[in-house]
Amino acid sequence: MRFTVAIDGPAAAGKGTISKAVAAQFGFAHLDTGLLYRAVGAKVGVGGDPVAVARALVPQDLAVEGLRTPEVAQAASKVAVISEVRAALVAFQRDFARREGGAVLDGRDIGTVICPEAEVKLYITASAEVRATRRWKELCETGITQDYDAVLAEVRERDARDMGRADAPLRPAQDAREIDTSEMSIEAAVAAAVAAVSAAMSAAETATAAMRQLGGEA
Ligand code: DC
């Protein structure tokens, strides 16, 4: 079975947690596409041409330590503006999306550009202040000290760059279901996402059964 769940949204809206939970619930593979851009951004940080780095990226590059820092997030957002970098990463993402057994991809342009045919599209969002508070708490827990205002400024800067770029800007696909997690518990947000995927899977199964019956009767 091929079944793609596309999950987009700004930083710290909860899409990572929701994506992992949906993948676990349905036994789908999960790709955090932000890691591709983070891996490119991190490598470029130590020298290199972003396009050449993106073209040479291998899956092992996604498993290196230190890709979750605020500095790498900003570097990722900067290389993500370059069209040739984005183009170099398309095939890997599309192959992943159509793998046998189902896939969840989360990022910024999954429902709009990478998988416009995805069976389910979700847009996970929350206010900049709520997202900055979540990121700030996460950073405190991991021992990285940063003041809240700096985190909020970074969130806003990254939003502006990710939403304002010419190629594949962050925006909800026309047929995406929007989930605003600003005032929602993570459990409620996961439940809403799981319900949307369940409904789409049932619809796909019904359609497949109807096609089979038509084929059998023909
Ligand atoms: O999801 P994340 O915070 O790990 O993403 C880091 C940056 O990578 C993000 O600010 C923009 C870029 N990105 C992108 O342009 N397209 C994607 N599909 C995923 C991430």
Short mmCIF file of C-alpha atoms in Angstrom, two decimals, residues 12 70 150 161 164 196 201:
data_model
loop_
_atom_site.label_atom_id
_atom_site.label_comp_id
_atom_site.label_asym_id
_atom_site.label_seq_id
_atom_site.Cartn_x
_atom_site.Cartn_y
_atom_site.Cartn_z
CA ALA A 12 7.86 24.54 16.87
CA PRO A 70 19.31 27.20 16.87
CA ALA A 150 16.01 36.15 21.48
CA ARG A 161 12.37 33.79 5.56
CA GLY A 164 8.71 34.95 2.13
CA ALA A 196 -7.88 12.87 9.79
CA MET A 201 -7.52 5.68 4.90
#
